[in-house]
Amino acid sequence: MQFEVLATCHTTRARVSRMKLAHGVTLLPTFMPVATQAAIKGLTAQQMESLGVTLILNNTYHLNLRPGIKILNEIGGAHKFQGWNRNLLTDSGGFQLVSLNKFTTITEEGALFQDPFTGEPTMLTPEESMSIQHAIGGDIVMQLDDVVPSLTTGPRVGEAMQRSVRWLDRCIEFHQKSGRDESQNLFAIVQGGLDPELRKQCLEQMVQRKDRIAGFAIGGLSGGEAKDIFWRTIKQCTEGLPADRPRYAMGVGFAEDLLVCVALGIDMADCVFPTRTARFGVALTFNGPLNLKLKKHSHDLKPIEEGCPCPTCSSGTSRALLHHTITIETAAAHTVTMHNLVFQARLMGGARDAILAGTFPEYLRKFFEDYYGDSGYPQWCCDALKSVGVDLLEGLEKPKVVQGDGARWEYAVDQ
Amino acid sequence: MIRLSRMGPPRLTFSASPLPSSSPSSSHFNPRLGCLTLQRDDATKSTIKIATPGLLTTASRGFIPHLSRDHVNSTAAIRWVNIPFETFLERVPPVPTTLKDSLHPLHDFFKYDTSKHIVCLQARDPIDSRDMPSNGRDHLSVRCIRGVRKLRISDWNFYASSTYPDVVVALSDIPFTPPPHSQKRINKSLERSTQWLLDSLSPVPPNPEDRPNLLVHLVGGINPSARQAFSQALTETLFGAEAHRVKPLKNLDDAITGYTFDLVPLRKALKWDTAADNTLVHLIQTSLESLPFGKPRIVNSVRGPQDILRLISATGVDLFDSQWAVELATFGVALDFTFPVPSSPTGPPLTRIRDNGKTDIGHNLYDGKYATDFNRLSTLFLDGQSKSSTPTPTSVTATKQRWCPCAACSPVSPLIQLKHSQTDEHVPDPSIPLEYRPAYTRAYIHHLLHTHEMSAHALLTMHNLSVVDHFFADILDTLERDGVDKFVQEVRKFRDWYDDDVVGDDTEDLGEAGEVEVAGGILGREAKSDWVSVDKARGKGRLAREKEKTGTAVLEEAEVV
Ligand SMILES: [Zn+2]
Ligand SMILES: [Zn+2]
């Protein structure tokens, strides 16, 4: 991996970097769409490429079940399998093991679980996770970590953090011996739950191993914790991580979360949100999400968002047509999915341009004004951005601020 | 009446040349070669040509199933799009009628390309076989997502004029009440259909070029004399009040561009009896007998290649809908057949050969044997990459190798890549020529099907439509080069070679009659049953829970993170 910081924001901790991997260059900060099962919902690899996406994520747990390693080895990896010739990141498979299998037990050796097909007890060790990710062939691979739900408290959190460090060492060892570390780049995952002291310890230990690690992810968040704790943890981590390595916030996908994370120094993020929400009829815009199922869109001939370069908006596909078809025709879901992915890419691309131009604080203010102007700014976003020198409310006559964590969604169904 | 468009309708012309054959039957029903041409007199001046026999596609709520707009535009097989209107009656006014400033409201609303796509408006979805309440004197019963609606004839005429379709199908009183239908009911159907046609025509613009391109269902159900009567009424000279209403027309047929047949209501009336295929042929012949030769004949809801070949051979039908091929794509089938049948039956088996000795027309990609099959979708069609690397045959006698231009077999590097910041480096170099990417493999589509990924159906739909398009090109070729007699021989060979029976011995457990209407013989039925069981397995899990939670249909849910 070649990683180069091109510019940093004069006020916040945001930065623009150029990351060159085996399948091309990806500019950071970026959002990574999730192709869980080796496909972005309804789209082809060529369509993804045409949207200007250069880095996607595959889930190791799922690809290991289907199509399985044997088949991926035969065809020469997940890139070839799905026809994707840009960059690819795979997770370790650990997260799904815990979230999808009730009976997974963690031992020092690895995660013991029941094979969902055969029912056989199966062990996913750090070495095994590496070896599966080698077969998949992602340009970035993730260490196996000991995942506990975000809201867990007590000694288990500390235990999981320490074990994640030990498993990181095993991953590094295995990865380097395999000789795959030339083309595939290993990222560590900082754990420690919501406890600043544990995060601190984890950061110290992992940063010590920096020379053998291509990048760092922040795990154990986006699991229902209070937003106030979320941003403080992100901030603590980005402050503790080295500047010459990419920083990846796992499971982050709401627009406001993404921009706050970028301001705090995050370079990469992934989430199923934009693709999943599209299938439920929600289109993302700079003026807030639109629920296309609402009757008010039934005769609206405007596109989802004026000026959006996505194939949906640039062809003039109307909200009315999408209202008529969404959640009924698969093609409507593809249409909104393309828009939502382009929205995420524009949000991050706009951030890159603003950071380069030295106007990132203004970019943030403009975004929040357009997105939340009428309904009120989330308190936590104001706090988080203030902590890096941007006062969203500055100069506003009657700033409206709302407490709580929720995003503003048009989720009511009125049919 | 259906009023004239702002610009005058585009000119739709058809030329058909009869082909001689040694058969004693009338050349009126012989296979024929033709060309449908649509010319726009607007600023685009575009011309769309469809060589016939050829295919048309039918939209669902305006979309070609599974295909996003870029995929529609890159699929050359899509030239004629039928748009059933009934679902838009859910809202008042129907939204496609509200594009006041558009010259091509349907193209603009649904994002079809006026230079590539002929858009044909019709009231009902020709594939829907469900029972319906009776139609009335002034209304047609239609179906929306929230139930049955009454479509008033006058409203339809207004909708059809305010949306400026390239082609419009006149309303007909085709009963969808459970058969059998009494003589009285059939008579009523004839009377209403004729009346509604008069309503849609009157008053008639004096200049023929201002009249809409109108298709008419040839009605009469399964009663030959009723069919005969209806067709004859179209060409009979009008008298009295009727003549006055449609002045200066001498007869109704003078205002008709072409004839259309929906097979679903006929098959429903024949109680889905597959032995009745010859009856169908006879019924269509009866309708066409007294009508002029030179107008296009269009058939909806065919069930596959055998159906198509039969109707080309015996009735001279020109355009066929391709919903069966889209449905097979939904069920995970990649078509892999040719006409004439492949000449070298030696070598690796192309598609599966069944116990009845017949060959499948495609691959059921749900089947476990495709999990490790890294070949392109069709054995009989090269993909873009292998086509580029295969030297063109040097001698004229060498058989030309077919290739499939679809986005699954011949994906190309995207011409446009969006740039999201100044720093983005991946903008393609326009000087680099179009480059084919490796074809998507059967193994990949197999994987997508088993993981409920919708991309599978998008890729298969494009592929299947391209294969069907090639099938028609091959039919045309055979007719043109070898004539009707040879064509008829090849049709016979095709019938013996490919398994395409709609009902086989294995169908007892497939539920109610209408449900066995899957194309592709045993293959189609197996694929559908695999599709159902994978779908059910998924319904038990997350999908079912989310359905409960949201109270809405969820298209897809395998994304679990
Ligand atoms: Zn858009
Ligand atoms: Zn193809």
Coordinates of C-alpha atoms in Angstrom, one line a residue, chain B residues 172-554:
Chain B
S172 CA -61.9 -4.5 -26.0
D173 CA -64.4 -6.3 -23.9
I174 CA -62.5 -9.5 -23.2
P175 CA -64.2 -11.4 -20.4
F176 CA -62.0 -12.5 -17.5
T177 CA -64.9 -14.0 -15.6
P178 CA -64.5 -17.7 -15.1
P179 CA -65.3 -19.6 -18.4
P180 CA -67.3 -21.0 -20.1
H181 CA -68.9 -17.9 -21.6
S182 CA -72.4 -18.0 -22.9
Q183 CA -73.3 -17.1 -26.5
K184 CA -75.0 -14.1 -25.1
R185 CA -71.9 -13.0 -23.3
I186 CA -69.8 -13.4 -26.4
N187 CA -72.3 -11.4 -28.5
K188 CA -72.1 -8.7 -25.9
S189 CA -68.3 -8.8 -26.1
L190 CA -68.4 -8.2 -29.8
E191 CA -70.9 -5.4 -29.6
R192 CA -69.1 -3.6 -26.9
S193 CA -65.7 -4.0 -28.5
T194 CA -67.0 -2.5 -31.7
Q195 CA -68.8 0.3 -29.9
W196 CA -65.7 1.1 -27.8
L197 CA -63.6 1.2 -31.0
L198 CA -66.1 3.6 -32.6
D199 CA -65.9 5.8 -29.5
S200 CA -62.2 5.9 -29.6
L201 CA -62.2 6.9 -33.3
S202 CA -64.9 9.5 -33.4
P203 CA -64.5 12.1 -34.6
V204 CA -61.9 11.1 -37.1
P205 CA -59.2 13.6 -38.1
P206 CA -59.6 14.2 -41.8
N207 CA -55.9 13.8 -42.4
P208 CA -54.9 10.2 -42.1
E209 CA -51.5 11.2 -40.8
D210 CA -53.1 12.7 -37.7
R211 CA -54.8 9.5 -36.6
P212 CA -53.2 7.5 -33.8
N213 CA -51.4 4.2 -34.4
L214 CA -54.1 1.9 -33.3
L215 CA -53.9 -1.8 -32.5
V216 CA -57.1 -3.7 -32.1
H217 CA -57.7 -7.0 -30.3
L218 CA -59.4 -9.5 -32.6
V219 CA -62.0 -10.7 -30.2
G220 CA -64.6 -13.5 -30.2
G221 CA -63.2 -15.8 -27.6
I222 CA -62.9 -19.4 -28.5
N223 CA -66.0 -19.2 -30.7
P224 CA -64.9 -19.3 -34.3
S225 CA -68.0 -17.8 -35.8
A226 CA -67.9 -15.0 -33.3
R227 CA -64.2 -14.3 -34.2
Q228 CA -65.2 -14.3 -37.9
A229 CA -68.1 -12.0 -37.3
F230 CA -65.9 -9.5 -35.4
S231 CA -63.2 -9.4 -38.1
Q232 CA -65.8 -9.1 -40.9
A233 CA -67.4 -6.2 -39.1
L234 CA -64.1 -4.3 -39.2
T235 CA -64.0 -4.3 -42.9
E236 CA -67.7 -3.9 -43.7
T237 CA -68.8 -0.6 -45.1
L238 CA -70.4 1.4 -42.4
F239 CA -73.9 2.9 -42.7
G240 CA -76.1 5.4 -41.0
A241 CA -75.2 6.8 -37.6
E242 CA -72.0 4.8 -37.3
A243 CA -70.8 5.9 -40.7
H244 CA -71.6 9.4 -39.6
R245 CA -69.6 9.2 -36.4
V246 CA -66.4 8.1 -38.1
K247 CA -66.6 10.1 -41.3
P248 CA -64.6 10.0 -43.6
L249 CA -63.8 6.4 -42.8
K250 CA -65.5 3.8 -45.0
N251 CA -64.9 1.1 -42.5
L252 CA -63.3 0.6 -39.1
D253 CA -60.3 -1.2 -40.5
D254 CA -59.1 1.8 -42.3
A255 CA -58.2 3.4 -39.0
I256 CA -56.5 0.3 -37.7
T257 CA -52.7 -0.1 -37.8
G258 CA -52.4 -3.7 -36.7
Y259 CA -54.0 -6.6 -35.0
T260 CA -53.3 -8.0 -31.6
F261 CA -54.0 -11.2 -29.8
D262 CA -53.7 -11.9 -26.0
L263 CA -53.3 -15.7 -25.6
V264 CA -54.0 -15.7 -21.9
P265 CA -57.8 -15.2 -22.1
L266 CA -58.0 -17.7 -24.9
R267 CA -56.0 -20.3 -23.0
K268 CA -58.1 -19.5 -19.9
A269 CA -61.2 -20.2 -21.9
L270 CA -59.7 -23.4 -23.2
K271 CA -59.1 -24.4 -19.5
W272 CA -55.3 -24.3 -20.0
D273 CA -55.6 -27.5 -22.1
T274 CA -52.3 -27.9 -23.8
A275 CA -53.7 -30.1 -26.4
A276 CA -55.6 -27.1 -27.7
D277 CA -52.6 -25.5 -29.3
N278 CA -54.0 -26.3 -32.7
T279 CA -57.3 -24.8 -31.7
L280 CA -55.4 -21.6 -30.9
V281 CA -53.8 -21.6 -34.3
H282 CA -57.2 -22.1 -35.9
L283 CA -58.8 -19.3 -33.9
I284 CA -56.2 -16.9 -34.9
Q285 CA -56.5 -17.9 -38.5
T286 CA -60.2 -17.5 -38.3
S287 CA -59.8 -13.9 -37.1
L288 CA -57.2 -13.0 -39.8
E289 CA -58.9 -14.7 -42.7
S290 CA -61.0 -11.8 -43.9
L291 CA -58.5 -9.0 -42.9
P292 CA -55.9 -7.5 -45.1
F293 CA -52.5 -9.1 -45.4
G294 CA -50.3 -6.0 -44.9
K295 CA -50.9 -5.1 -41.3
P296 CA -48.8 -6.3 -38.4
R297 CA -50.0 -9.2 -36.3
I298 CA -48.9 -9.1 -32.7
V299 CA -49.2 -11.8 -30.1
N300 CA -48.9 -11.4 -26.3
S301 CA -48.3 -14.0 -23.6
V302 CA -46.7 -16.7 -25.7
R303 CA -45.1 -19.5 -23.7
G304 CA -41.8 -20.0 -25.4
P305 CA -39.9 -20.8 -28.7
Q306 CA -42.2 -23.6 -29.7
D307 CA -45.2 -21.4 -29.4
I308 CA -43.5 -18.7 -31.4
L309 CA -42.4 -21.1 -34.2
R310 CA -45.9 -22.6 -34.4
L311 CA -47.5 -19.2 -34.8
I312 CA -45.0 -18.0 -37.3
S313 CA -45.5 -21.1 -39.4
A314 CA -49.2 -21.3 -39.3
T315 CA -50.5 -17.8 -38.8
G316 CA -47.7 -15.4 -40.0
V317 CA -47.5 -13.5 -36.7
D318 CA -44.9 -10.7 -36.8
L319 CA -44.3 -9.6 -33.2
F320 CA -44.2 -11.6 -30.0
D321 CA -43.9 -10.6 -26.4
S322 CA -41.0 -12.0 -24.5
Q323 CA -42.4 -12.1 -21.0
W324 CA -41.7 -15.8 -20.9
A325 CA -38.0 -15.2 -21.2
V326 CA -38.0 -12.5 -18.5
E327 CA -40.0 -14.9 -16.3
L328 CA -37.4 -17.6 -16.8
A329 CA -34.7 -15.1 -15.8
T330 CA -36.7 -14.5 -12.6
F331 CA -36.6 -18.3 -12.0
G332 CA -32.9 -18.5 -12.6
V333 CA -32.8 -19.9 -16.1
A334 CA -30.1 -18.8 -18.6
L335 CA -31.3 -19.5 -22.1
D336 CA -28.9 -21.4 -24.3
F337 CA -30.7 -22.6 -27.5
T338 CA -30.5 -21.8 -31.2
F339 CA -32.6 -22.0 -34.3
P340 CA -32.0 -24.1 -36.3
V341 CA -30.9 -26.6 -33.7
P342 CA -27.2 -26.9 -33.2
S343 CA -25.7 -28.8 -36.1
S344 CA -23.1 -30.8 -34.3
P345 CA -24.8 -32.8 -31.6
T346 CA -21.5 -34.5 -30.8
G347 CA -19.1 -33.0 -28.2
P348 CA -20.0 -31.9 -24.7
P349 CA -23.7 -31.8 -23.9
L350 CA -24.9 -28.3 -24.4
T351 CA -27.8 -28.3 -22.1
R352 CA -29.3 -31.2 -20.2
I353 CA -31.0 -34.0 -22.2
R354 CA -34.1 -35.2 -20.5
D355 CA -35.5 -38.7 -20.2
N356 CA -37.9 -37.9 -23.0
G357 CA -34.8 -37.5 -25.2
K358 CA -35.2 -33.8 -25.6
T359 CA -32.8 -31.1 -24.7
D360 CA -33.3 -28.1 -22.4
I361 CA -33.5 -24.6 -23.9
G362 CA -31.3 -23.3 -21.1
H363 CA -29.6 -23.9 -17.7
N364 CA -31.4 -23.8 -14.4
L365 CA -28.6 -22.0 -12.5
Y366 CA -30.1 -23.0 -9.2
D367 CA -28.8 -26.5 -9.9
G368 CA -25.9 -27.4 -7.7
K369 CA -23.8 -28.6 -10.7
Y370 CA -23.3 -24.9 -11.7
A371 CA -21.6 -24.0 -8.4
T372 CA -18.2 -24.7 -9.9
D373 CA -19.1 -24.0 -13.6
F374 CA -16.9 -21.1 -14.6
N375 CA -18.2 -20.9 -18.2
R376 CA -20.1 -18.1 -19.7
L377 CA -23.9 -18.4 -19.6
S378 CA -24.4 -19.9 -23.0
T379 CA -22.3 -22.6 -24.7
L380 CA -23.9 -21.7 -28.1
F381 CA -23.0 -18.0 -27.9
L382 CA -19.6 -16.6 -27.6
D383 CA -19.0 -13.9 -25.0
G384 CA -17.5 -10.5 -25.9
Q385 CA -14.0 -11.5 -24.9
S386 CA -13.9 -14.8 -26.7
K387 CA -15.5 -13.2 -29.7
S388 CA -12.7 -10.6 -29.9
S389 CA -10.0 -13.3 -29.6
T390 CA -11.7 -15.7 -32.1
P391 CA -10.4 -15.1 -35.6
T392 CA -13.2 -14.4 -38.1
P393 CA -13.9 -17.4 -40.3
T394 CA -11.9 -17.1 -43.5
S395 CA -14.0 -19.2 -45.8
V396 CA -17.6 -18.4 -46.5
T397 CA -18.7 -21.9 -45.7
A398 CA -17.5 -21.7 -42.1
T399 CA -20.5 -21.3 -39.9
K400 CA -20.6 -18.0 -38.2
Q401 CA -20.4 -18.3 -34.5
R402 CA -23.2 -16.6 -32.6
W403 CA -22.3 -14.2 -29.8
C404 CA -24.3 -12.7 -27.0
P405 CA -23.9 -8.9 -26.6
C406 CA -25.6 -8.8 -23.2
A407 CA -24.1 -7.2 -20.1
A408 CA -23.6 -10.6 -18.6
C409 CA -21.7 -12.2 -21.4
S410 CA -20.1 -9.1 -22.9
P411 CA -19.6 -6.6 -20.1
V412 CA -17.7 -3.5 -21.1
S413 CA -15.6 -1.1 -19.2
P414 CA -17.9 1.8 -18.3
L415 CA -17.7 4.7 -20.7
I416 CA -18.5 7.1 -18.0
Q417 CA -17.2 7.1 -14.5
L418 CA -18.5 9.8 -12.2
K419 CA -16.0 12.0 -10.6
H420 CA -16.7 13.1 -7.0
S421 CA -13.8 15.4 -6.3
Q422 CA -11.0 17.2 -8.1
T423 CA -8.6 14.5 -6.8
D424 CA -10.4 11.5 -8.3
E425 CA -8.1 9.8 -10.8
H426 CA -10.2 7.1 -12.3
V427 CA -11.8 9.0 -15.2
P428 CA -11.4 6.7 -18.2
D429 CA -9.3 7.7 -21.1
P430 CA -11.7 8.2 -24.1
S431 CA -8.9 7.2 -26.5
I432 CA -8.9 3.7 -25.1
P433 CA -11.2 1.6 -27.3
L434 CA -14.1 -0.3 -25.8
E435 CA -12.8 -3.2 -23.9
Y436 CA -14.7 -6.4 -23.0
R437 CA -14.4 -7.7 -19.5
P438 CA -14.6 -11.4 -18.8
A439 CA -18.1 -12.8 -19.0
Y440 CA -20.0 -13.4 -15.7
T441 CA -19.9 -17.1 -15.0
R442 CA -22.6 -19.6 -14.3
A443 CA -20.9 -20.2 -10.9
Y444 CA -21.3 -16.5 -10.0
I445 CA -25.0 -16.4 -11.0
H446 CA -25.6 -19.6 -9.2
H447 CA -24.1 -18.0 -6.1
L448 CA -26.3 -14.8 -6.5
L449 CA -29.4 -16.9 -6.9
H450 CA -28.7 -18.9 -3.7
T451 CA -27.9 -15.7 -1.8
H452 CA -31.0 -13.9 -3.0
E453 CA -29.0 -11.3 -4.8
M454 CA -31.1 -9.3 -7.3
S455 CA -28.2 -8.8 -9.6
A456 CA -28.7 -12.4 -10.8
H457 CA -32.1 -11.5 -12.3
A458 CA -30.8 -8.3 -13.9
L459 CA -28.0 -10.2 -15.7
L460 CA -30.2 -13.1 -16.7
T461 CA -33.0 -10.8 -18.0
M462 CA -30.5 -9.0 -20.3
H463 CA -29.0 -12.3 -21.4
N464 CA -32.4 -14.0 -22.1
L465 CA -33.7 -11.1 -24.1
S466 CA -30.5 -11.1 -26.2
V467 CA -30.8 -14.8 -26.8
V468 CA -34.5 -14.4 -27.8
D469 CA -33.5 -11.5 -30.1
H470 CA -30.9 -13.8 -31.7
F471 CA -33.5 -16.5 -32.1
F472 CA -35.7 -14.1 -34.1
A473 CA -32.7 -13.0 -36.2
D474 CA -32.0 -16.7 -37.0
I475 CA -35.6 -17.3 -37.9
L476 CA -35.4 -14.3 -40.3
D477 CA -32.2 -15.6 -41.7
T478 CA -33.5 -19.0 -42.3
L479 CA -36.7 -17.7 -44.0
E480 CA -34.7 -15.3 -46.1
R481 CA -32.0 -17.7 -47.2
D482 CA -33.7 -21.0 -47.3
G483 CA -37.3 -20.3 -47.8
V484 CA -40.5 -21.5 -46.1
D485 CA -40.2 -25.2 -46.9
K486 CA -36.8 -25.5 -45.3
F487 CA -37.9 -23.3 -42.4
V488 CA -40.8 -25.7 -41.8
Q489 CA -38.4 -28.6 -41.7
E490 CA -36.2 -26.8 -39.2
V491 CA -39.2 -26.0 -37.1
R492 CA -40.0 -29.7 -37.0
K493 CA -36.4 -30.5 -36.0
F494 CA -36.5 -27.9 -33.3
R495 CA -39.8 -29.3 -31.9
D496 CA -38.2 -32.8 -31.7
W497 CA -34.9 -31.5 -30.3
Y498 CA -35.9 -29.1 -27.6
D499 CA -38.0 -29.8 -24.5
D500 CA -40.5 -27.0 -24.4
D501 CA -43.7 -28.7 -23.3
V502 CA -45.7 -26.5 -21.0
V503 CA -47.2 -29.4 -19.2
G504 CA -45.3 -32.7 -18.8
D505 CA -45.8 -35.9 -16.9
D506 CA -44.3 -34.4 -13.8
T507 CA -46.7 -31.6 -13.3
E508 CA -49.4 -33.1 -11.0
D509 CA -48.0 -31.5 -7.9
L510 CA -47.5 -28.1 -9.3
G511 CA -50.7 -26.7 -8.0
E512 CA -53.6 -25.0 -9.8
A513 CA -53.8 -25.0 -13.5
G514 CA -52.7 -21.4 -14.3
E515 CA -49.5 -21.9 -12.3
V516 CA -48.0 -24.4 -14.7
E517 CA -47.7 -21.7 -17.4
V518 CA -43.9 -21.6 -17.2
A519 CA -41.9 -21.8 -20.4
G520 CA -39.0 -24.1 -20.9
G521 CA -40.6 -27.5 -20.3
I522 CA -39.2 -29.6 -17.4
L523 CA -36.4 -27.1 -17.0
G524 CA -38.7 -24.2 -16.4
R525 CA -40.7 -26.1 -13.9
E526 CA -37.7 -27.3 -12.0
A527 CA -36.2 -23.8 -11.9
K528 CA -39.5 -22.3 -10.7
S529 CA -39.7 -24.9 -7.9
D530 CA -36.1 -24.2 -6.9
W531 CA -36.9 -20.5 -6.9
V532 CA -39.9 -21.1 -4.7
S533 CA -38.0 -23.1 -2.2
V534 CA -35.0 -20.7 -1.9
D535 CA -37.5 -17.9 -1.6
K536 CA -39.4 -19.7 1.1
A537 CA -36.2 -20.5 3.0
R538 CA -35.5 -16.8 3.1
G539 CA -39.0 -15.9 4.0
K540 CA -38.7 -18.0 7.2
G541 CA -35.8 -15.9 8.4
R542 CA -35.1 -12.2 8.4
L543 CA -37.4 -11.3 5.5
A544 CA -40.5 -12.6 7.3
R545 CA -39.6 -10.6 10.4
E546 CA -39.0 -7.5 8.5
K547 CA -42.2 -7.9 6.5
E548 CA -44.0 -8.1 9.8
K549 CA -42.3 -5.1 11.2
T550 CA -42.8 -2.7 8.3
G551 CA -46.0 -4.1 6.9
T552 CA -44.7 -3.7 3.4
A553 CA -43.2 -5.8 0.8
V554 CA -39.5 -6.1 1.1

